[in-house]
Amino acid sequence: MTTFKTTRRRLVGTGIAGAALVGAAKSTAFAAPLLKMQDGVTLEVWGGVPAENGPQALVDAFTEASGIKVNYTRYVNDDTGNTQLDTALQGSTTVDAFFTYQVARLAQRINAGAALDISEKIAGDEQISAWVAETDGIFTIEDGVYHSLPTTQEMQFMFINQKIFEDAGIDVPTAGWTLDDYVGLAGELSDGMTFGTYAPMNTATLTIGQNAWYNEDGSASNFGDPLFAEHYGRHRQMVDDGIAFPWTDVIAQNLRAYAQTPFLTEQVAMWVNSPWSLRYVNDKEQYPHDFVTTFAPLPSFADGQYNNQGINNWMLGGASTQYPDEVWELIKFWLTDGAVYMLPAGKIPALMTLDQATVVDGMLGPNADELYDKAAFEAAAFDPDIRYYTDSITTGAAEISTLLSGLEDRLLIGELDVDQFISELTEGADGIIAAAQ
Amino acid sequence: MSISAITPSGRSMKSVKRQRMVRWLIVFLVLWLIALLFVLPFYWMAISSLKRDIDVFRLPIRWWPDPISTYGFERVWTGPHPITKFMGNSLLVAGSRVFGEVLTASLAAYAFARMEFKGRNVIFVLYLATMIIPHQMLLVPRFILYQAIGIHDTLWALILPGMFTVFGTFLLRQFFMGIPLDLTDAAKIDGASELQCYWQIVMPLAKPAIASLMILAFVWSWNDYETPLVMLTTESRFTIPIGLTRYMDEGGGISPSLAMAGAVSSIVPVMVIFLLLQRQFIQALTRSGLKG
Amino acid sequence: MIDGQQRTHPDWVELEPPRKSRKRFSWTPYLFIAPNLLGFAAFTLLPLIFALVVSFADWDVISGMKGITWVGLENFRDGFSDPTFWKAMRITAIYVLGSIPLTVVLGLLLAVGLNGPSPGRGILRLIFFIPYIVNAVAISATWILLYHPRYGPINAILRWIGVDRPPLWLASSDWALPALIIMAIWGGVGYNAIIFLAALQTLPEDLYEASDLDGAGVIEKFRSITVPLLSPTTFFLLITGFIGSSQSWGMINLMTRGGPGTSTTVASYFIYQNAFQYYRFGYAAALSWIMFAIVLVLMLLLWVYQRRAVFYDS
């Protein structure tokens, strides 16, 4: 608790990190390896989160604790930004460590030999090797050979506008509610101005899990699976019925995943999203709103359903780094003591060394009592039933994803029906996969 | 048309005047109506920059910001990505480019316009051909080249290629060709070197053309979006257009108030230049578009 | 500035016939062109050669130079038989033909309107011209707001004048391209008008006076004097407009990312996607060359045509 308070003060710029935190960091992870570190090392680190949202505070704390300087470069996690990182990785610019946010890019980078092999480092660290052993979905291209570690859990849950529910006299759903409940509630809460939900979760990929887009051996696409027709048909129907947010607005505003405005202007009652969106709810200046945000776990729709492709924000060392030991120290710090600095950016640590209360307070911010139903958040975000998966096949994934979102747009604005959508998607994706092999 | 059907002899002075008056009025009204349509985007840009994000996408549509929020401007000017930084970079890039371009282009143009040498036409055609090459073809090779010579993600990546342009050479060559050869021939008889002719005779006479090139090069550099998009990574080195995209996607989606405040802030300097140098500006464009 | 292209007049291309003289060889001219030529060679020619080389290879950047595999003409063969590319070329053609001729015509009309003495001419000129000098990011961000189907002022006005179901603009495969075309026209008309205005002021008064005596009306004079005399300018604006707008992808990247579906995926954006999204740099380079060849041929055809049809007074 005290640790967190110091952290936040530092982040809002009124002071430097308190002695408690730095002391804690020094006393645990750093005491031993510090002695071996070279002086005057500066690590070049590339990541997608703006420095001021956490990474800068994190690397400052790291420098203070270890004496290793870090120069954090933010790259924009879009196509050009990733291309820049990739050319830097194979070119003359030094990159000692970097982040990757899509499995396809992760595979591509590791396969191209751009990443440092950290298997031995992991094996030599009791805490991390234990965590790696017990965690599903840590990405490898070969059993037992590790190049990356996820730093963040991105689970999905329902953001709920409590006021809309109260006004309608409906109870906020809790664990165990079903897909039918969800669609039914969305209908009851819609009145032409307000939409019951922003968009439904993708029940097809969350039922199938790993490699949902591909058939068994990855030789063709899997969109013929009736689960896809079912999910996209449901979404289309909900848009047509006016109970899911109009997709024309989504396109016109470039919203897609970033739907904070419709939610915070009370246009949607239920919004499936991940913790990183909390910072918009926290931002009372840009998004003033006078309702309480409460939460529910995803409704249940299948046995053994997954929650998300959810451990993410992979950290990797650059293959050409001259400082593998220092890079490993940074990775370790990011996973453990440094994680506290990433909480305001909505990053729930993948390796939970912080206690839950610290994480909750760090994410919900100083006005938590006024803005949130905290207990509901804990129940939704720390639901023990959450299951993650990570893809292992990524053939033509970038092209399939462009194709999919283009066709999805056309389906949801009514230019294609579900059958056309599925057949064009299958045909296109099969072609892409065949061409890529 | 009825107007054209009447012969001059059939018209009294009065009716001619009245017809002119009506015609003039129609033109005037139509022009202002179109102008209104043209201004709408700027009006919307301005009022959206003073709205809160939450009010931009909200019904009913508000044609006036209420409440007025200066948050966008505060954040654009004093936030974590201050536009002053981007402007400084843009100025530095544009200034260096303009200086370098005028120098290299005027030298080359002097040779192309006023000297004879083997291969002149071949080189010139080569220059010309590159002007219709799809620009995106050069992005990746340039990118790799810059990494190899170590200027990737520095302002040099924008400045250097901008210093050696085909366009500037064309523009100045054209003007130089219009300066009578007798002027320099006479000086040469008096013993002046080509360099002296270039610097002391041709360049002073070409001031209007050079001013044109400077203005155009400045504005193009100021507005270039595609090059810095690919070549720059570090935020502290961003120029204005690419810096503006920071306001567009800071939260991932569009932050309208930030984007619009940034847009307003970015166009004010160009508008000021235009208003101050309107005559020269138009002359510059005209020169780029017409003979002489 | 919508396209960001640099323009130059076709006449400048006219090569001066070498002056007859028997001077001995001198290094001086080469020293004069050296700085520009070396920079040009380094930053344009060299990358071009690389683009040519890589168009015969498969290459994904991330594997480095060692990851280059030679595939001969395969990229070109694939390009010629890639329906998505040809669809993109078709979209490019619609975009270019939809925007440029209209921009030129409107620019001419506007120039004629602005050519007489009228109050506020300076302000009008400024208003029409400003879009040309505004950066693409500011323009795109603004038009995204303007085109919003529900909260945008354009549809608010359309609803107000009685259009029940106004277009969805960027959120519709049918309207996204027209929306971009409207923007391009808005962005280019002022520039075209300014060029025409300057040209108008060079037209000989006496021709108009003579036709006044013949009793020609305004329309008649416009048709028989103004239009033919301005044809070199018109041709120049058309050709540079065609080249510039066929190359633009920045605006697409900012506004629609080629969508909805592939309805605004113009060829240059498709090339950009192949290079930067799919990491098919060799293929992207090959497509660029195919596109270059097509543009070149079209420009040459136009050139031949203008040789015969355009009126030059000299």
PDB file of C-alpha atoms in Angstrom, chain B residues 37 67 122 134 149 241 244 259 273:
ATOM      1  CA  LEU B  37     -18.484  25.635 -48.276  1.00  0.00           C
ATOM      2  CA  PRO B  67     -18.445  24.616 -22.624  1.00  0.00           C
ATOM      3  CA  VAL B 122      21.009  12.672 -70.945  1.00  0.00           C
ATOM      4  CA  PRO B 134       5.950   6.236 -57.558  1.00  0.00           C
ATOM      5  CA  ILE B 149      24.980   5.643 -43.299  1.00  0.00           C
ATOM      6  CA  PRO B 241       2.674  16.588 -39.541  1.00  0.00           C
ATOM      7  CA  LEU B 244       0.117  15.778 -35.241  1.00  0.00           C
ATOM      8  CA  ALA B 259      -6.061  16.613 -33.067  1.00  0.00           C
ATOM      9  CA  ILE B 273       3.547  33.338 -44.180  1.00  0.00           C
TER      10      ILE B 273
END
